Amino acid sequence: MRSARAGIEAGLSGAVSALKADENVDLELRPSREARFGDYQSSVALKLARPLRRAPAQIAADLAARLDLEEATVEAVSGYLNFRLRPRWLQELVKLAAADSRYGSSDVGCGQRVQVEIGSVNPTGPLHIGHGRSMILGDTIGRLLAFTGHQVSREYYVNDQNKQTRLFAASVSARLHGQEPPPGGYTGGYVAELAEQAKAELPGIEAMSESEAEPGLRHFAIQRMVEWLDRSVSRINVHYDEWYWESELWRRGLPQAAIERLRAAGHLSEREGAIWFSPAVPGWEEADEDRVVIRTNGEPTYFASDLGYLLSRFEDRGFQRVVEVWGADHHGYVPRMKAATALLGLDPQNLQVVLVQMVNLKEGKMSKRQGRFVTLDELMDRVGSDAVRYFYLLRSADAMLEFDLEAALSQGNENPVYYAQYAHARLFNVERTAQKTHPNLPAEPDLALLDKPWELAVAKEIARWPETVETAATALEPHRLPHYVQRLADSVHGFYQAGNELPDNRMVVPDADLTRARLELCRAARNTLRIALEQMGVSAPEHM
């Protein structure tokens, strides 16, 4: 059963084509902002007025006359088309949504292999609350892509070859020998703990020279940090399919191969003893600043590793698309990576970058080197996984997020996750109440009995779930999920409130047939709410 929007779009597209209009015209189909304009509204007639040289009202009336939709009725008003979902269609949808454990899923991804690389911060300290936002957004994007028919692999890129990880190893080494970390080094208590662990598990490490001990000590410290990070992200219901180490790129010769490819194509130059990348490429004019690939001392930059990482994913491992989730402070790096992708002979359109703004919390500062920050684990200890994930998804990635601890800890309607979960638990309670009141309910519901405005309001929100999923997955905008959940929960609570105002409107009533029909609606809403929360990585409790 196609979504309501898909059905309306298909019919409208055919009607527009029948007018000999441009088939690629934007249909301008949107959910209506006010109920008096129906459930969906299109202003396509206004767009067609100039090319067809007719009044919008005439075009809208002509289109309406050509439309005979299964999903909705249509009326032309002042040049607009207003669509109202048919109760009969909604009733059939309720039956489908109640029975389908993956309601809203699709195969629009056609099995495309997508890698989602998320949260790959330097493994030099605990995760702070800002890191958690990137990870939750990326994980939810991965869930959405998998739900819409993509083959998804979630990956953490473990930097273990750059300057910061060497400084991290030097800090551990200093603590190992009872010294202060070097200037700009890491001073948190966890560094001293790692030094004690290294002393116990790497016999003789103290007696080695610094240069001799450095590779092994660095690998040990980073491996322990990776284990720590894995435990932390598991607490927020994030799980990686791969922890890919930067050193593996160099072992496989991938950065070297990328550098040689760029050199052969004339995109590398030597100046002042260093190797520079010239990223000028048509279409990516923003990336016109040259960057060092190999320093004068022969050391590669992080950009050299990133070149190899591109080959690893697109060529070596055959991913068809890569989605990166980066902090907003990396915005200047995006055009450079796009240019490098193109110059390596890859399609830059297949590299998508989602930039994530910071998280504000009134407590603490964030500096891993100084050891002063609010960790993700601390936030988890305060409010739990569900609240962290839900609140982190409330705003779009490009908007700053202020985490409201007071709201997250409350058990009232001001807490959106509590509000949503309470709606789910309330629906589950209806199931028990119905079975107690009517032990022998009809096996099949008579859904034609669902004709009250508050009943149809719930059904209409259920109907919008498939299009919400598809839009969120296509646009890589997971913040659409909590907004949808809020609307569905609103409709559920509205249905419940109607019963408080008048006993005949309750979900469970003396009439067994009407109770069975409303129970089916509750099952559909509960199933949809559970699936939506699951896509957010949030639990759907049966009792609260």
XYZ file of C-alpha atoms in Angstrom:
544
model
C 0.000 0.000 0.000
C 1.641 3.223 -1.166
C 1.765 6.240 1.087
C -0.938 8.886 0.852
C 1.520 11.432 -0.449
C 2.916 9.055 -3.068
C -0.593 8.301 -4.313
C -1.578 11.957 -4.508
C 1.695 12.872 -6.230
C 1.256 10.133 -8.826
C -2.266 11.250 -9.663
C -1.366 14.931 -9.691
C 1.644 14.313 -11.903
C -0.561 12.524 -14.415
C -3.092 15.338 -14.391
C -0.360 17.943 -14.951
C 1.006 15.924 -17.866
C -2.474 15.785 -19.413
C -2.426 19.584 -19.559
C 0.696 19.361 -21.750
C 2.675 21.098 -19.027
C 6.300 20.534 -18.107
C 6.458 17.078 -16.536
C 9.342 18.178 -14.310
C 7.408 20.996 -12.657
C 7.471 20.990 -8.849
C 4.043 19.779 -7.728
C 4.360 21.880 -4.563
C 2.514 19.208 -2.563
C 2.781 19.924 1.154
C 0.922 18.935 4.329
C -1.689 21.615 4.957
C -0.984 23.994 7.806
C -4.650 24.393 8.670
C -7.383 21.762 8.742
C -9.707 23.942 6.648
C -7.286 23.466 3.732
C -7.487 19.684 3.944
C -4.655 17.287 4.720
C -2.408 18.167 1.774
C -2.253 21.228 -0.411
C -0.684 21.992 -3.791
C 0.009 25.356 -5.422
C 1.136 23.817 -8.712
C -1.620 25.703 -10.587
C 0.048 28.989 -9.660
C 3.339 27.748 -11.111
C 1.632 26.645 -14.328
C -0.196 29.935 -14.880
C 2.574 31.618 -16.862
C 3.596 28.715 -19.159
C -0.047 27.764 -19.824
C -1.192 31.402 -20.052
C -4.281 30.685 -17.998
C -5.608 31.843 -14.645
C -4.483 29.698 -11.685
C -8.114 29.166 -10.613
C -8.963 27.726 -14.052
C -5.932 25.443 -14.032
C -6.686 24.230 -10.501
C -10.300 23.477 -11.466
C -9.129 21.614 -14.566
C -6.659 19.533 -12.546
C -9.262 18.741 -9.883
C -11.679 17.511 -12.552
C -9.037 15.096 -13.859
C -8.211 13.627 -10.453
C -9.945 10.523 -9.134
C -7.761 9.369 -6.262
C -8.123 6.316 -4.073
C -6.435 8.097 -1.188
C -8.112 11.495 -1.141
C -10.803 13.806 -2.398
C -9.737 17.072 -4.003
C -11.179 20.548 -4.358
C -9.922 23.646 -6.148
C -9.964 26.821 -4.071
C -8.505 30.137 -5.277
C -5.906 28.471 -7.444
C -4.919 25.884 -4.840
C -5.705 22.182 -4.693
C -6.817 20.897 -1.290
C -6.693 17.157 -0.671
C -8.594 15.381 2.127
C -7.768 11.794 2.947
C -10.745 9.499 2.498
C -11.995 7.827 5.706
C -12.315 4.535 3.821
C -8.674 4.649 2.760
C -7.578 5.578 6.277
C -9.547 2.664 7.718
C -7.767 0.223 5.414
C -4.429 1.764 6.350
C -5.154 1.225 10.041
C -5.486 -2.500 9.454
C -2.160 -2.589 7.599
C -0.306 -0.485 10.189
C -1.572 -2.646 13.047
C -0.227 -5.855 11.493
C 3.060 -4.801 9.864
C 6.011 -4.975 12.279
C 8.060 -2.886 9.800
C 5.341 -0.470 8.807
C 6.874 2.461 6.937
C 9.926 0.555 5.700
C 10.694 0.527 1.995
C 13.196 -0.584 -0.615
C 13.873 2.871 -2.073
C 17.572 2.316 -1.333
C 17.637 -0.627 -3.748
C 20.321 -2.337 -1.678
C 22.848 0.482 -2.132
C 25.941 -0.107 0.006
C 26.361 2.909 2.278
C 29.014 3.538 4.864
C 28.086 5.929 7.667
C 31.251 7.154 9.387
C 30.369 8.801 12.669
C 31.986 10.202 15.776
C 35.573 9.535 14.744
C 37.197 11.868 17.240
C 40.797 11.356 18.260
C 40.859 8.444 20.750
C 42.722 10.508 23.306
C 40.124 10.895 26.029
C 36.561 10.214 27.153
C 33.674 11.341 24.970
C 32.098 14.637 25.930
C 28.483 15.631 25.364
C 29.251 17.257 22.004
C 30.651 14.006 20.623
C 27.487 12.234 21.688
C 25.350 14.392 19.419
C 27.354 13.461 16.314
C 27.188 9.789 17.202
C 23.454 9.767 17.863
C 22.677 11.727 14.703
C 24.903 9.445 12.624
C 23.523 6.282 14.181
C 19.954 7.425 13.513
C 20.838 8.238 9.908
C 22.184 4.689 9.642
C 18.956 3.289 11.075
C 16.881 5.303 8.623
C 18.953 4.222 5.641
C 18.728 0.568 6.671
C 14.962 0.934 7.161
C 14.610 2.277 3.626
C 16.438 -0.529 1.868
C 20.130 0.414 2.019
C 22.949 -1.886 3.104
C 24.502 0.135 5.904
C 27.842 -0.181 7.658
C 28.539 2.110 10.623
C 32.218 2.857 11.091
C 34.496 4.591 13.574
C 37.765 5.757 12.012
C 40.458 5.332 14.664
C 43.134 7.984 14.271
C 46.365 6.457 15.556
C 49.019 8.089 13.372
C 48.506 11.816 13.802
C 50.180 14.469 15.943
C 47.533 14.401 18.663
C 47.790 10.665 19.248
C 51.572 10.971 19.480
C 51.152 13.767 22.002
C 48.696 11.542 23.849
C 51.255 8.723 23.955
C 53.900 11.180 25.162
C 51.531 12.263 27.962
C 51.038 8.639 29.061
C 54.786 8.101 28.864
C 55.420 11.134 31.062
C 53.018 9.833 33.729
C 54.662 6.430 33.435
C 57.933 8.019 34.526
C 56.388 10.277 37.180
C 56.683 13.416 35.058
C 54.332 16.143 33.893
C 52.902 15.792 30.356
C 54.629 17.842 27.655
C 53.317 21.328 26.722
C 49.852 21.008 25.206
C 49.622 17.415 26.408
C 46.798 15.563 28.135
C 46.498 15.957 31.888
C 43.259 14.196 32.835
C 43.261 11.557 35.543
C 42.580 8.867 32.949
C 46.092 9.465 31.534
C 47.673 8.469 34.828
C 45.385 5.421 34.956
C 46.541 4.352 31.504
C 50.152 4.747 32.593
C 49.549 2.417 35.559
C 47.870 -0.128 33.294
C 50.748 0.034 30.813
C 53.237 -0.510 33.640
C 51.355 -3.640 34.685
C 50.636 -5.080 31.235
C 53.708 -4.094 29.215
C 56.643 -5.572 31.132
C 59.837 -3.593 30.719
C 58.146 -0.577 29.125
C 59.649 1.755 31.724
C 63.182 0.692 30.938
C 62.892 1.357 27.200
C 63.987 4.598 25.580
C 61.160 6.947 24.653
C 61.557 6.336 20.912
C 61.708 2.561 21.417
C 58.656 2.475 23.668
C 56.537 4.985 21.752
C 54.881 2.753 19.075
C 53.860 0.043 21.520
C 52.785 2.477 24.219
C 50.744 4.512 21.740
C 48.981 1.410 20.399
C 48.269 0.193 23.938
C 46.862 3.534 25.093
C 44.714 3.998 21.996
C 43.416 0.430 22.155
C 42.336 1.011 25.751
C 40.650 4.263 24.750
C 38.823 2.472 21.916
C 37.524 -0.089 24.422
C 36.431 2.756 26.684
C 34.747 4.572 23.813
C 32.971 1.377 22.757
C 31.537 0.943 26.257
C 30.379 4.569 26.318
C 28.652 4.522 22.933
C 26.977 1.206 23.744
C 25.256 2.989 26.620
C 23.569 5.357 24.134
C 22.564 2.410 21.950
C 25.189 3.106 19.273
C 26.989 0.110 17.839
C 29.687 0.093 15.178
C 30.135 -2.531 12.497
C 33.785 -1.588 12.070
C 36.517 0.183 14.033
C 38.906 1.005 11.195
C 42.415 1.993 12.223
C 44.299 4.694 10.335
C 47.462 2.579 10.477
C 45.663 -0.076 8.416
C 45.476 2.416 5.541
C 49.243 2.837 5.496
C 49.822 -0.887 5.891
C 47.710 -1.457 2.768
C 49.461 1.357 0.897
C 46.264 3.293 0.205
C 47.444 6.830 1.081
C 50.578 6.158 -0.952
C 48.467 5.049 -3.917
C 46.244 8.134 -3.669
C 49.265 10.430 -3.506
C 50.807 8.824 -6.569
C 47.538 9.089 -8.470
C 47.297 12.799 -7.717
C 50.986 13.291 -8.531
C 50.612 11.588 -11.918
C 47.611 13.783 -12.715
C 49.583 16.932 -11.894
C 47.690 17.902 -8.739
C 50.680 17.711 -6.385
C 53.634 20.073 -6.333
C 56.825 20.363 -4.304
C 57.590 23.660 -2.607
C 60.058 24.415 0.174
C 60.707 20.714 0.665
C 57.013 19.820 1.238
C 54.460 18.167 -1.036
C 51.367 20.312 -1.645
C 47.917 19.446 -2.947
C 46.330 21.913 -5.387
C 42.597 21.273 -5.141
C 41.362 23.528 -7.965
C 38.646 21.609 -9.799
C 35.579 22.835 -11.707
C 32.557 22.843 -9.463
C 34.543 23.045 -6.225
C 35.950 26.559 -6.414
C 35.736 26.878 -2.617
C 38.601 24.403 -2.336
C 41.188 26.588 -4.044
C 43.663 26.778 -1.147
C 46.712 24.517 -1.448
C 47.312 22.103 1.430
C 50.350 20.176 2.603
C 50.218 16.413 2.086
C 53.791 15.543 3.097
C 55.672 17.855 5.470
C 59.257 18.953 4.977
C 60.398 16.308 7.497
C 58.757 13.584 5.438
C 55.833 13.141 7.850
C 52.402 12.829 6.188
C 49.570 15.106 7.296
C 46.126 13.882 8.347
C 44.982 14.889 4.849
C 47.260 12.232 3.356
C 45.506 9.599 5.447
C 42.125 10.965 4.405
C 43.072 10.540 0.751
C 43.799 6.885 1.409
C 40.586 6.558 3.401
C 38.633 7.665 0.323
C 40.192 4.870 -1.724
C 39.617 2.396 1.100
C 35.907 3.013 1.134
C 34.997 3.642 -2.482
C 37.441 1.308 -4.224
C 38.983 -1.153 -1.799
C 35.737 -1.968 0.057
C 33.271 -0.981 -2.628
C 30.881 1.332 -0.819
C 28.631 3.150 -3.272
C 27.978 6.068 -0.961
C 29.666 7.472 2.129
C 27.946 9.637 4.716
C 30.247 11.546 7.071
C 29.040 13.211 10.272
C 31.456 15.958 11.332
C 31.504 18.799 13.813
C 30.518 22.153 12.331
C 34.059 23.439 12.884
C 35.128 21.208 9.973
C 32.984 23.077 7.423
C 36.049 24.385 5.588
C 37.305 20.839 5.076
C 34.229 19.744 3.111
C 35.035 21.408 -0.264
C 38.637 20.199 -0.002
C 37.522 16.602 0.458
C 34.969 16.953 -2.329
C 37.697 18.254 -4.643
C 40.057 15.438 -3.661
C 37.306 12.897 -4.312
C 36.784 14.265 -7.821
C 40.508 14.429 -8.612
C 40.944 10.809 -7.519
C 38.432 9.853 -10.193
C 35.549 9.258 -7.784
C 32.105 10.863 -7.821
C 32.040 13.630 -5.190
C 28.233 13.449 -5.109
C 28.616 10.073 -3.387
C 30.443 11.705 -0.476
C 27.860 13.393 1.741
C 28.833 15.371 4.814
C 26.451 16.269 7.630
C 27.795 19.070 9.837
C 26.690 19.052 13.465
C 26.583 22.097 15.694
C 27.643 22.148 19.339
C 25.726 21.136 22.447
C 25.399 23.638 25.259
C 25.125 22.533 28.862
C 25.478 24.954 31.738
C 27.868 22.678 33.592
C 31.574 22.382 32.949
C 33.916 23.147 30.105
C 35.099 20.913 27.284
C 38.838 20.425 26.976
C 40.212 16.913 26.746
C 43.782 18.066 27.192
C 43.086 19.788 30.488
C 40.679 17.111 31.676
C 37.817 19.573 32.253
C 34.634 18.570 30.458
C 31.207 17.032 30.968
C 31.498 13.493 29.697
C 28.837 11.630 27.808
C 28.909 8.987 30.547
C 28.151 11.639 33.176
C 25.171 12.872 31.193
C 23.993 9.282 30.772
C 24.254 8.762 34.524
C 22.028 11.806 35.066
C 19.213 11.289 32.545
C 19.607 7.889 30.846
C 19.941 6.775 27.233
C 16.395 7.492 26.058
C 16.445 11.133 27.127
C 19.926 11.720 25.702
C 19.011 10.265 22.319
C 15.607 11.947 22.118
C 16.837 15.402 23.130
C 19.847 15.197 20.812
C 17.520 14.508 17.885
C 15.093 17.351 18.617
C 16.991 19.971 16.615
C 18.350 19.839 13.082
C 22.064 19.133 12.840
C 22.855 22.698 11.726
C 21.197 24.243 14.802
C 22.834 24.718 18.178
C 21.391 22.448 20.855
C 20.891 23.440 24.477
C 20.349 20.334 26.556
C 17.643 21.012 29.136
C 18.519 18.829 32.119
C 15.467 19.869 34.106
C 13.085 18.889 31.296
C 14.939 15.635 30.651
C 14.594 14.618 34.288
C 10.923 15.541 34.645
C 8.034 13.105 34.414
C 5.485 15.353 32.785
C 4.365 16.675 29.418
C 7.230 19.168 29.301
C 9.543 16.178 28.785
C 8.985 15.093 25.153
C 10.419 11.609 25.603
C 8.228 10.974 28.641
C 5.244 12.337 26.709
C 5.890 9.960 23.787
C 6.636 6.904 25.911
C 3.571 7.556 28.057
C 1.446 7.564 24.902
C 2.858 4.129 24.005
C 2.292 2.746 27.503
C -1.234 4.185 27.527
C -2.014 2.379 24.261
C -0.639 -0.858 25.671
C -2.903 -0.459 28.689
C -5.915 -0.142 26.345
C -5.138 -3.660 25.110
C -5.357 -5.090 28.633
C -8.479 -3.117 29.496
C -10.244 -4.228 26.315
C -9.480 -7.888 26.969
C -10.803 -7.630 30.531
C -13.967 -5.802 29.503
C -14.672 -7.963 26.438
C -13.074 -11.441 26.771
C -14.562 -12.473 23.410
C -13.931 -9.554 21.100
C -14.632 -10.069 17.373
C -11.648 -11.512 15.519
C -11.950 -8.957 12.711
C -12.656 -5.267 13.319
C -15.342 -3.304 11.524
C -13.155 -0.308 10.728
C -16.014 1.566 9.091
C -17.015 2.410 12.666
C -13.978 4.678 12.937
C -15.480 7.949 11.777
C -15.036 10.366 14.685
C -12.684 13.342 14.122
C -10.318 12.291 16.926
C -10.197 8.733 15.578
C -9.413 9.918 12.058
C -6.819 12.343 13.467
C -4.876 9.381 14.830
C -5.256 7.515 11.528
C -4.004 10.533 9.570
C -0.851 10.746 11.670
C -0.278 7.017 11.182
C -0.652 7.616 7.432
C 2.147 10.202 7.472
C 4.763 7.842 8.917
C 5.992 6.275 5.618
C 6.554 9.667 3.976
C 8.248 10.971 7.131
C 10.703 8.080 7.057
C 11.463 8.459 3.377
C 11.957 12.219 3.610
C 14.173 11.930 6.700
C 16.304 9.230 5.055
C 16.617 11.041 1.732
C 17.454 14.404 3.278
C 19.590 12.867 6.074
C 17.471 14.772 8.590
C 16.748 12.569 11.620
C 15.251 15.500 13.557
C 12.057 14.855 11.577
C 11.486 11.719 13.683
C 10.905 13.280 17.121
C 8.682 15.916 15.544
C 6.597 13.161 13.980
C 6.487 11.216 17.257
C 5.265 14.343 19.036
C 2.394 14.758 16.557
C 1.387 11.103 16.793
C 1.527 11.219 20.587
C -0.583 14.407 20.496
C -3.262 12.621 18.483
C -3.203 9.621 20.841
C -3.558 11.799 23.927
C -6.294 13.754 22.137
C -8.227 10.525 21.534
C -7.821 9.600 25.185
C -8.957 13.039 26.296
C -12.102 12.756 24.147
C -13.041 9.736 26.257
C -12.509 11.680 29.470
C -14.946 14.309 28.255
C -17.614 11.845 27.140
C -17.705 8.142 28.141
C -19.040 7.094 24.725
C -15.794 8.332 23.171
C -13.527 6.158 25.289
C -11.255 3.667 23.609
C -13.000 0.832 25.452
C -16.801 1.087 25.551
C -19.691 -1.340 26.271
C -20.177 -1.898 22.522
C -17.842 -4.812 21.657
C -17.758 -4.037 17.917
C -16.841 -0.402 18.456
C -14.259 -1.389 21.074
C -12.713 -3.848 18.607
C -12.476 -1.178 15.908
C -10.901 1.308 18.299
C -8.574 -1.371 19.601
C -7.324 -1.906 16.052
C -6.656 1.819 15.778
C -4.776 1.715 19.099
C -2.712 -1.231 17.886
C -1.837 0.624 14.695
C -0.833 3.733 16.629
C 1.138 1.718 19.175
C 2.967 -0.221 16.460
C 3.780 2.971 14.553
C 4.943 4.731 17.705
C 7.146 1.774 18.642
C 8.725 1.670 15.178
C 9.334 5.429 15.170
C 10.980 5.338 18.603
C 13.023 2.335 17.501
C 14.369 4.327 14.549
C 15.427 6.960 17.076
C 17.103 4.332 19.252
C 14.623 5.063 22.055
C 12.738 2.402 23.998
C 8.953 2.005 23.910
C 7.962 0.862 27.425
C 4.720 -0.993 28.051
C 4.395 0.274 31.627
C 5.208 3.646 33.185
